[in-house]
PDB file of C-alpha atoms in Angstrom:
ATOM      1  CA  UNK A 711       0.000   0.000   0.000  1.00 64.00           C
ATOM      2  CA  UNK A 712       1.516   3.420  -1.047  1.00 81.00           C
ATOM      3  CA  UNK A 713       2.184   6.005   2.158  1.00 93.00           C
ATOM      4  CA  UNK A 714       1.269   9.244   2.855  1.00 96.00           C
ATOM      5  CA  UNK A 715       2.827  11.663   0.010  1.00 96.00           C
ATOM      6  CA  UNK A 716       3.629  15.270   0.695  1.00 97.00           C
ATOM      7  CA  UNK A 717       5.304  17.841  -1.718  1.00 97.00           C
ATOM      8  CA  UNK A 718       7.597  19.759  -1.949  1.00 97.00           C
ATOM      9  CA  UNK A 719       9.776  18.183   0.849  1.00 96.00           C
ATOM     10  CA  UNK A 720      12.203  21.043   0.740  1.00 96.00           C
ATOM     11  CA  UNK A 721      10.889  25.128   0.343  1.00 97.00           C
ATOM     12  CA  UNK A 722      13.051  27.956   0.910  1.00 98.00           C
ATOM     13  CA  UNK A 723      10.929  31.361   0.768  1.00 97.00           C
ATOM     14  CA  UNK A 724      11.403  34.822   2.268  1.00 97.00           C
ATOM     15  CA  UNK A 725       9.276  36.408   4.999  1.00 96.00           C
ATOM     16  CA  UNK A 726       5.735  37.652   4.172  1.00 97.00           C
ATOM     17  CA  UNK A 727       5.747  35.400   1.131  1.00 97.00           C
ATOM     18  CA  UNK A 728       3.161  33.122   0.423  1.00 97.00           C
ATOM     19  CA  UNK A 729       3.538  29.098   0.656  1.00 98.00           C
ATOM     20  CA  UNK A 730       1.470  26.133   0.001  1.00 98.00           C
ATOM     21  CA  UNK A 731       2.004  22.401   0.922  1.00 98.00           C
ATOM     22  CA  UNK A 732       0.145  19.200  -0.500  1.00 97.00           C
ATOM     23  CA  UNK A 733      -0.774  15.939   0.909  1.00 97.00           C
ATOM     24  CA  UNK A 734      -2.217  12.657  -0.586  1.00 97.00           C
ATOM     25  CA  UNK A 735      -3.202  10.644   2.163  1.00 96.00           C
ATOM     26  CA  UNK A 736      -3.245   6.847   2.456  1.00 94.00           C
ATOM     27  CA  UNK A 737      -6.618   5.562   0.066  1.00 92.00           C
ATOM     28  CA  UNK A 738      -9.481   5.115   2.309  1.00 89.00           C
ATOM     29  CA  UNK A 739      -8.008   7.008   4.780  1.00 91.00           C
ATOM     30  CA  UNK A 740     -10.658   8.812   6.275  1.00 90.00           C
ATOM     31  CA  UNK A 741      -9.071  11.411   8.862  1.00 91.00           C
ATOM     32  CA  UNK A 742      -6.258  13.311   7.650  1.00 94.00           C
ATOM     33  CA  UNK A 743      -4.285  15.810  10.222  1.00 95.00           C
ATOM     34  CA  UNK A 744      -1.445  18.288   9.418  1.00 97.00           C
ATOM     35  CA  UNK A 745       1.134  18.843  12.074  1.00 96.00           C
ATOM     36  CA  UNK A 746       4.292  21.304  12.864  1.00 97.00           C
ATOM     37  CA  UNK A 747       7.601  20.487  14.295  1.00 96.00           C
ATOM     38  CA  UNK A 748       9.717  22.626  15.441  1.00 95.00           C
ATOM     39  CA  UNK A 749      13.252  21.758  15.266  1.00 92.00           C
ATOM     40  CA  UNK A 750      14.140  20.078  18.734  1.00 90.00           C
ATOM     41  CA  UNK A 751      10.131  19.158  19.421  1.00 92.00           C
ATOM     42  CA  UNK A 752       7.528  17.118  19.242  1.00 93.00           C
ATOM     43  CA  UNK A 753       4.725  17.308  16.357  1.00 95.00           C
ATOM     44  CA  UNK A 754       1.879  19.359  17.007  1.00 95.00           C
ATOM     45  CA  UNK A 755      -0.944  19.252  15.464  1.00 95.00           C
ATOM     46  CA  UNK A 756      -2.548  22.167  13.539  1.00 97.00           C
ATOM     47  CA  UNK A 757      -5.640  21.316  11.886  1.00 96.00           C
ATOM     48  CA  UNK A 758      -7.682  17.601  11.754  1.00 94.00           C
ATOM     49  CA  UNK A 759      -9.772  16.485   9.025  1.00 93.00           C
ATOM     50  CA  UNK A 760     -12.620  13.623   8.643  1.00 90.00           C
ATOM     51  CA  UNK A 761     -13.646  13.454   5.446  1.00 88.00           C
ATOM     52  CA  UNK A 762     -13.542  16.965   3.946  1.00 85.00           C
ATOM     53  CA  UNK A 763     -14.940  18.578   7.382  1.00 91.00           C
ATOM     54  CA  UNK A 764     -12.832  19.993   9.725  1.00 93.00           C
ATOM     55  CA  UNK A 765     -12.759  18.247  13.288  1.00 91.00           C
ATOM     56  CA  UNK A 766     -10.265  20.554  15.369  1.00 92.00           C
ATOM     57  CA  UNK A 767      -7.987  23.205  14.164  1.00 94.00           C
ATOM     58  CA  UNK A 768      -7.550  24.870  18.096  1.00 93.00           C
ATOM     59  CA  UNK A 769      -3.828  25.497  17.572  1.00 93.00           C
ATOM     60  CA  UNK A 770      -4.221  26.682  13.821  1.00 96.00           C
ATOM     61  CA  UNK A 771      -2.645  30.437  13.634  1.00 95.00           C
ATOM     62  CA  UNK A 772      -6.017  31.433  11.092  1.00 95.00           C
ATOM     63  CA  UNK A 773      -4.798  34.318  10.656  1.00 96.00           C
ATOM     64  CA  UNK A 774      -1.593  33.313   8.526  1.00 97.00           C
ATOM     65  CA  UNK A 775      -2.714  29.881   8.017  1.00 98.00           C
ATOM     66  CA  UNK A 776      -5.127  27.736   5.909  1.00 97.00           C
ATOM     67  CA  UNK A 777      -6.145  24.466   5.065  1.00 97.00           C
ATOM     68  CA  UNK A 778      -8.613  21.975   3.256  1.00 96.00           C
ATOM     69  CA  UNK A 779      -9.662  19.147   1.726  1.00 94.00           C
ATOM     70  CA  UNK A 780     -11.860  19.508  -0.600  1.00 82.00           C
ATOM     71  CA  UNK A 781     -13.402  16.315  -1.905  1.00 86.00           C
ATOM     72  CA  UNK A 782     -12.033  14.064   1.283  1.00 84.00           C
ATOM     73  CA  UNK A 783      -9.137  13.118  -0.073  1.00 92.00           C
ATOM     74  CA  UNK A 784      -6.129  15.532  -0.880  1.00 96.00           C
ATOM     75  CA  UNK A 785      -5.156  18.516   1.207  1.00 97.00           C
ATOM     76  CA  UNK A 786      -3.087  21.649   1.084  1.00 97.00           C
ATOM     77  CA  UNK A 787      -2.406  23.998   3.650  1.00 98.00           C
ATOM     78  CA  UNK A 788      -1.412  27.506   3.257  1.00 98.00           C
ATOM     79  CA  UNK A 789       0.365  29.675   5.046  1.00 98.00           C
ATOM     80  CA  UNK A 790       0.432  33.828   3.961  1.00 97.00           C
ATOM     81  CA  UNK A 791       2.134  35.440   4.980  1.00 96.00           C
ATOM     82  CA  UNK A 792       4.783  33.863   6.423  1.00 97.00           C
ATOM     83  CA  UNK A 793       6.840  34.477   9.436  1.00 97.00           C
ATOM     84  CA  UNK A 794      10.585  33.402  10.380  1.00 97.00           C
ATOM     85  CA  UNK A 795       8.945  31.412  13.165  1.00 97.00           C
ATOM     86  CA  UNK A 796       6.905  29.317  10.532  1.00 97.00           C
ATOM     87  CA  UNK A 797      10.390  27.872   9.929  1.00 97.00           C
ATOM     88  CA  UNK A 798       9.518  24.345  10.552  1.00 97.00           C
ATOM     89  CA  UNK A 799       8.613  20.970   8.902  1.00 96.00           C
ATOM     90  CA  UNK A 800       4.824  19.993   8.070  1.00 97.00           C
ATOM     91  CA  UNK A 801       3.977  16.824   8.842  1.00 97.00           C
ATOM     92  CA  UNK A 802       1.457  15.261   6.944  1.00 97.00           C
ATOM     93  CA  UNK A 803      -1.049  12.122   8.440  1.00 95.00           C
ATOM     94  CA  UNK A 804      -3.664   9.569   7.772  1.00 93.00           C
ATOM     95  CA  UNK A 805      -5.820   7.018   9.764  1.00 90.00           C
ATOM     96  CA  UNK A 806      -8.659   5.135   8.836  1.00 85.00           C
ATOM     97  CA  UNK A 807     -10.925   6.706  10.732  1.00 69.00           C
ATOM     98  CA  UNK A 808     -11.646   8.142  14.283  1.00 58.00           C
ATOM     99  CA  UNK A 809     -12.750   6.395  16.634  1.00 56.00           C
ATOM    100  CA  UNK A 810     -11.479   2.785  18.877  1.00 54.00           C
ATOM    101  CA  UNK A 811     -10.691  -0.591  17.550  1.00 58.00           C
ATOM    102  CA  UNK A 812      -8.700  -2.155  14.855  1.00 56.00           C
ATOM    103  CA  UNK A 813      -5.980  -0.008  14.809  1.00 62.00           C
ATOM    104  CA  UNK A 814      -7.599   2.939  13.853  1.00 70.00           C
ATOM    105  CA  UNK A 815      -5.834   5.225  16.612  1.00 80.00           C
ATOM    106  CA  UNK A 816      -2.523   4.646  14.306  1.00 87.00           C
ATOM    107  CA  UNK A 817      -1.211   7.444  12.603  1.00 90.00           C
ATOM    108  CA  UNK A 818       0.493   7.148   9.033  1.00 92.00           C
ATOM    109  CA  UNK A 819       2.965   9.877   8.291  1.00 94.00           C
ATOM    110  CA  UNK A 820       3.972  11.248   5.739  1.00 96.00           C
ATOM    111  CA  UNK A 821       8.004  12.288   5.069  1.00 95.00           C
ATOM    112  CA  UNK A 822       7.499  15.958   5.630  1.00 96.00           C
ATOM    113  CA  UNK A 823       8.119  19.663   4.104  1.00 97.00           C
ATOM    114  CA  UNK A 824      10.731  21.039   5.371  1.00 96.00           C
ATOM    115  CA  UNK A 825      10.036  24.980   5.401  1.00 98.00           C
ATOM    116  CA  UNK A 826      12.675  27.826   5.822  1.00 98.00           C
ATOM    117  CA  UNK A 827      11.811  31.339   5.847  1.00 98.00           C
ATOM    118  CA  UNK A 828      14.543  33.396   5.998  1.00 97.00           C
TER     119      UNK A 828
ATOM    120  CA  UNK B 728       1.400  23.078  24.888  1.00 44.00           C
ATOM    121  CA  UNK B 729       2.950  19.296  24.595  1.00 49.00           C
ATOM    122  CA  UNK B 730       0.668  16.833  27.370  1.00 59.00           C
ATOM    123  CA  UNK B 731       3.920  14.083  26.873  1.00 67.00           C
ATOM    124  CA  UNK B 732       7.034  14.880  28.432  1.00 84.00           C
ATOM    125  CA  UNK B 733      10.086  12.738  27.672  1.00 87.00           C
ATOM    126  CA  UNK B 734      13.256  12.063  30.015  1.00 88.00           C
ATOM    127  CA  UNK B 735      15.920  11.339  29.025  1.00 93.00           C
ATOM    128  CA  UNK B 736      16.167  13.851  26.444  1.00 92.00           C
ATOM    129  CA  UNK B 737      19.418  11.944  25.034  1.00 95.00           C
ATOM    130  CA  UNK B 738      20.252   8.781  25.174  1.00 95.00           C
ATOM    131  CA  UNK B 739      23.922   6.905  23.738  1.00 96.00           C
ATOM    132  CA  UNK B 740      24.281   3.372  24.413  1.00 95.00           C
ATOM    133  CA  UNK B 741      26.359   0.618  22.522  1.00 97.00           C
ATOM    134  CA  UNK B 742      24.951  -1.845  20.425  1.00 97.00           C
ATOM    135  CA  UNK B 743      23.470  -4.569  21.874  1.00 97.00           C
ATOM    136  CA  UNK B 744      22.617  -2.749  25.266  1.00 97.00           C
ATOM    137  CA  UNK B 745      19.501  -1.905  25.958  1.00 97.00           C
ATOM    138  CA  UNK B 746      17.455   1.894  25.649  1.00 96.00           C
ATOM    139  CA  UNK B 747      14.849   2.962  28.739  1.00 97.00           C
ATOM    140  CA  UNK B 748      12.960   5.886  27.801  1.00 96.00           C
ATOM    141  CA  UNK B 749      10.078   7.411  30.215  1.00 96.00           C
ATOM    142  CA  UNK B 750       7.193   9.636  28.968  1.00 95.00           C
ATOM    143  CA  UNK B 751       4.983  11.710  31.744  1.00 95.00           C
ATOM    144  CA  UNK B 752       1.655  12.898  30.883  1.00 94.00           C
ATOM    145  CA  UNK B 753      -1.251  15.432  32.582  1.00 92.00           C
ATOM    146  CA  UNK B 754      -4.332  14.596  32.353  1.00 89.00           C
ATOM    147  CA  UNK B 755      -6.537  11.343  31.668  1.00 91.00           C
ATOM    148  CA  UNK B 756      -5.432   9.691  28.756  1.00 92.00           C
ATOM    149  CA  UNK B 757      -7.728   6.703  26.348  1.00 91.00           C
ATOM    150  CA  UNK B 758      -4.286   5.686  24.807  1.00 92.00           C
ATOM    151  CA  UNK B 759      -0.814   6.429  24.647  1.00 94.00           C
ATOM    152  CA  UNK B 760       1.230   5.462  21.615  1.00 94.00           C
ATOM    153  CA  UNK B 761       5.163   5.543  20.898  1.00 96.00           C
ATOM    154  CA  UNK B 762       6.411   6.666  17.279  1.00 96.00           C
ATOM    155  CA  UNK B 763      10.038   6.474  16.135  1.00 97.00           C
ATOM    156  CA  UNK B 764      11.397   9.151  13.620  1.00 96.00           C
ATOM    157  CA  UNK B 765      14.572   9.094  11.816  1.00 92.00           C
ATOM    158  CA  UNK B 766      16.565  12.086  10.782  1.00 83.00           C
ATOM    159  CA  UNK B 767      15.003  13.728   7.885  1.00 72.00           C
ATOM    160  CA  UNK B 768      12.233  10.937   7.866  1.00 80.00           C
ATOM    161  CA  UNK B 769       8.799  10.972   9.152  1.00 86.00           C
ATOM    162  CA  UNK B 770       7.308   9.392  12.088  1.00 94.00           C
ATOM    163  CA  UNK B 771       6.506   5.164  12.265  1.00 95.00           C
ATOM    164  CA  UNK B 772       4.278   3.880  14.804  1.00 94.00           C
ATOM    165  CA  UNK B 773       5.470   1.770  17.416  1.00 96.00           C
ATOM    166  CA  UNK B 774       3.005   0.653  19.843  1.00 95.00           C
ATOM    167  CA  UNK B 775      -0.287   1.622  21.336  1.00 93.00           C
ATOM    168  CA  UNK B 776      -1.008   0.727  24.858  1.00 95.00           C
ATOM    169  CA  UNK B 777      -4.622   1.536  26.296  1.00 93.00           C
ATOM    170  CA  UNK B 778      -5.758   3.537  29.831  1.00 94.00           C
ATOM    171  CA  UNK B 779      -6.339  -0.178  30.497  1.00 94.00           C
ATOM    172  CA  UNK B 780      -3.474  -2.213  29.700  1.00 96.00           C
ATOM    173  CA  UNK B 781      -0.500  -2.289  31.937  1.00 97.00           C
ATOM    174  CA  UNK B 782       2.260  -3.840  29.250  1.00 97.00           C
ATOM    175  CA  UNK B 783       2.705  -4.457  25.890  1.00 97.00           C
ATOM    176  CA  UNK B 784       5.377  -6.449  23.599  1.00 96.00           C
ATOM    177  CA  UNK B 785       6.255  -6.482  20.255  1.00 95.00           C
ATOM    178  CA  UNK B 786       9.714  -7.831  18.901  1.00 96.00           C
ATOM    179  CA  UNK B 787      12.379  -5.920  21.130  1.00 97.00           C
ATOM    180  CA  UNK B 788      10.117  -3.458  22.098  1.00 97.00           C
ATOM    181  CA  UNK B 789       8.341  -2.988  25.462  1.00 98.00           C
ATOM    182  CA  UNK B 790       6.079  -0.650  26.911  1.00 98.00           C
ATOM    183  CA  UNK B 791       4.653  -0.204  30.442  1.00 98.00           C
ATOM    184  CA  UNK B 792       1.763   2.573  31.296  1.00 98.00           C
ATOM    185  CA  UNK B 793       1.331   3.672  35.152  1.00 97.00           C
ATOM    186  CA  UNK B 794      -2.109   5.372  34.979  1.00 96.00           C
ATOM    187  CA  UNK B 795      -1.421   6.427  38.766  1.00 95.00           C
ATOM    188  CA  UNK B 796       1.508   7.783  38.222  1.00 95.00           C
ATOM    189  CA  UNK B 797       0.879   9.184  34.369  1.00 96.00           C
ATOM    190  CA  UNK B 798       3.728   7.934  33.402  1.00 96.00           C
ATOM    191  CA  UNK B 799       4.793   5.659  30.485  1.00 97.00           C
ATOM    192  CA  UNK B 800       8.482   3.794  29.787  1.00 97.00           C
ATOM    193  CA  UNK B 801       9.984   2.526  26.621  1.00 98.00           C
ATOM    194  CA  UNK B 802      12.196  -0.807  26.537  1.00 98.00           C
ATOM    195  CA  UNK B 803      14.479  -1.213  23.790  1.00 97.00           C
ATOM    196  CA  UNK B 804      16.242  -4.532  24.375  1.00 97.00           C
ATOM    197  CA  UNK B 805      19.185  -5.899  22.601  1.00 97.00           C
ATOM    198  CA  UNK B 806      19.445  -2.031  20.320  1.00 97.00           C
ATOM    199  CA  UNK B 807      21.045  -2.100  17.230  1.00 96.00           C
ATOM    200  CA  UNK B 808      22.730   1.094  14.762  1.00 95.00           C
ATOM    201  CA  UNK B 809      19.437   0.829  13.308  1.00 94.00           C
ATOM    202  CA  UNK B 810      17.523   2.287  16.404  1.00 96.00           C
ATOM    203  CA  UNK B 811      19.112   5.571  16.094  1.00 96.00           C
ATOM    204  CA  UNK B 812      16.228   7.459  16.238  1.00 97.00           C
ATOM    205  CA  UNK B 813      14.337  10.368  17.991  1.00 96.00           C
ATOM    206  CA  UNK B 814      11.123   8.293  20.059  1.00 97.00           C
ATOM    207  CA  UNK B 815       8.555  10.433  21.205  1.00 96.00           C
ATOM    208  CA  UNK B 816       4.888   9.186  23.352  1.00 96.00           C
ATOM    209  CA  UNK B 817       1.732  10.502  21.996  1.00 95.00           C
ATOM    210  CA  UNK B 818      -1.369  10.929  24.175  1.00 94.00           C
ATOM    211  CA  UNK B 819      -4.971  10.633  23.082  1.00 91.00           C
ATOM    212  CA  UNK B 820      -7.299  11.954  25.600  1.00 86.00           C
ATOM    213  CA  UNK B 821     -10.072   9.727  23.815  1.00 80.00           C
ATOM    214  CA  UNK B 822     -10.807   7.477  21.162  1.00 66.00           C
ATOM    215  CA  UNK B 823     -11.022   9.979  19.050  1.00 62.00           C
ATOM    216  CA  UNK B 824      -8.180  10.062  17.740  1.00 65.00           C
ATOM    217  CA  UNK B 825      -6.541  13.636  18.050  1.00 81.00           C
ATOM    218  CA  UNK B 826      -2.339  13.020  19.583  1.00 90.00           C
ATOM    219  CA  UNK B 827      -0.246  15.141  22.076  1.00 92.00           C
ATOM    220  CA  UNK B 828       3.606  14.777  21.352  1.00 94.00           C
ATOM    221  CA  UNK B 829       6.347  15.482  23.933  1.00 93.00           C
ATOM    222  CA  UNK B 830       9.994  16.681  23.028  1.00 92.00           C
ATOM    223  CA  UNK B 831      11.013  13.047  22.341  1.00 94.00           C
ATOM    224  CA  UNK B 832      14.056  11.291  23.566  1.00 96.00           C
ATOM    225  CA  UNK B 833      17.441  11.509  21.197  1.00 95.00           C
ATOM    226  CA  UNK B 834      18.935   7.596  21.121  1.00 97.00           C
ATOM    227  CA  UNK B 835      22.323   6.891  19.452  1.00 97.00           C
ATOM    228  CA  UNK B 836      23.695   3.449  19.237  1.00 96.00           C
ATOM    229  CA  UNK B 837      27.164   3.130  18.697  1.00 95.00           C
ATOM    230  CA  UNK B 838      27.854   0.432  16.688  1.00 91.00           C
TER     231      UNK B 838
END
């Protein structure tokens, strides 16, 4: 089964410039979440999806930064315009679904985009 | 702000020793999971342990999960170059599924 893809894995852009990521989650993946990670730190997450509806997006910065998934499958998420503390890498994931049972809790990332703003 | 915290935050061992790692946590957890992440590389899960499950195995890998004591450990036996890694818990308050990372713990094996 192919993984989670994500592109570009490597973006170098200045301050107030715009940037967008994409993500392809794993097929029949239901929930898809996008993450930050801060070099040093643990992921955290930004926005969750199930389906194309958004299920919590508490520690989204809305101001600067967007995201969606249109037709439940693909995502992007946006960020504009950019800070030098955006410098980070955007994790992409998928899981089957929410909920208990049959190793649905597991997470499936993706490699990353690795975002400088200089 | 991160629910898992991770201690050591470094760990370097020699191959074929084995890796402890401990993760504390907060508040009331459903599930707590441990992913692996290589440099450059995203995360692979490791394990999931529920609120009410006290161990878990798989291969060299075992975890224990103190409710009482919100804490979590991480047993690496027999650790090989190929565990260099960064290992960091996860928390899921419920079944829903939404994770709470800590900083991770740094583990170099020296081969």
């Amino acid at each position: 089964e192919a993984g989670v893809a994500q592109s570009p894995r490597y973006k170098i852009i200045e301050k107030r410039q715009s940037v967008a990521f994409w993500c392809n989650p794993i097929s029949g993946h239901a929930t898809l979440y996008w993450y930050q990670q801060i070099l040093g730190q643990g992921p955290k997450l930004l926005i969750q999806f199930q389906n194309n509806g958004v299920v919590d997006d508490s520690q989204l910065p809305k101001d600067r930064f967007s995201a969606e998934r249109l037709k439940g499958v693909d995502s992007t998420l946006k960020i504009q315009p950019a800070k030098l503390e955006d410098s980070a890498v955007y994790l992409c994931a998928s899981s089957p679904s929410r909920g208990a049972g049959g190793g649905r809790e597991t997470q499936y990332f993706g490699p990353g985009t690795r975002l400088l703003v200089l | 702000s991160q629910q898992g915290e991770e201690d050591p935050q470094a760990l370097s061992i020699q191959e074929g020793e084995n890796a402890t790692m401990n993760c504390s946590y907060k508040t009331s957890i459903n599930n707590l999971q441990w992913y692996r992440q290589n440099s450059g590389r995203g995360l692979v899960h490791l394990i999931l342990i529920r609120s009410n499950e006290r161990e878990k195995h798989s291969g060299r890998l075992r975890v224990t999960l103190d409710t009482s004591k919100k804490s979590s450990s991480l047993l690496i036996t027999a650790s090989r170059a190929a565990d260099t890694a960064s290992y960091f818990c996860a928390t899921a308050k419920a079944a829903g599924n939404k994770l709470t990372f800590g900083g991770g713990t740094r583990v170099l094996v020296k081969p």
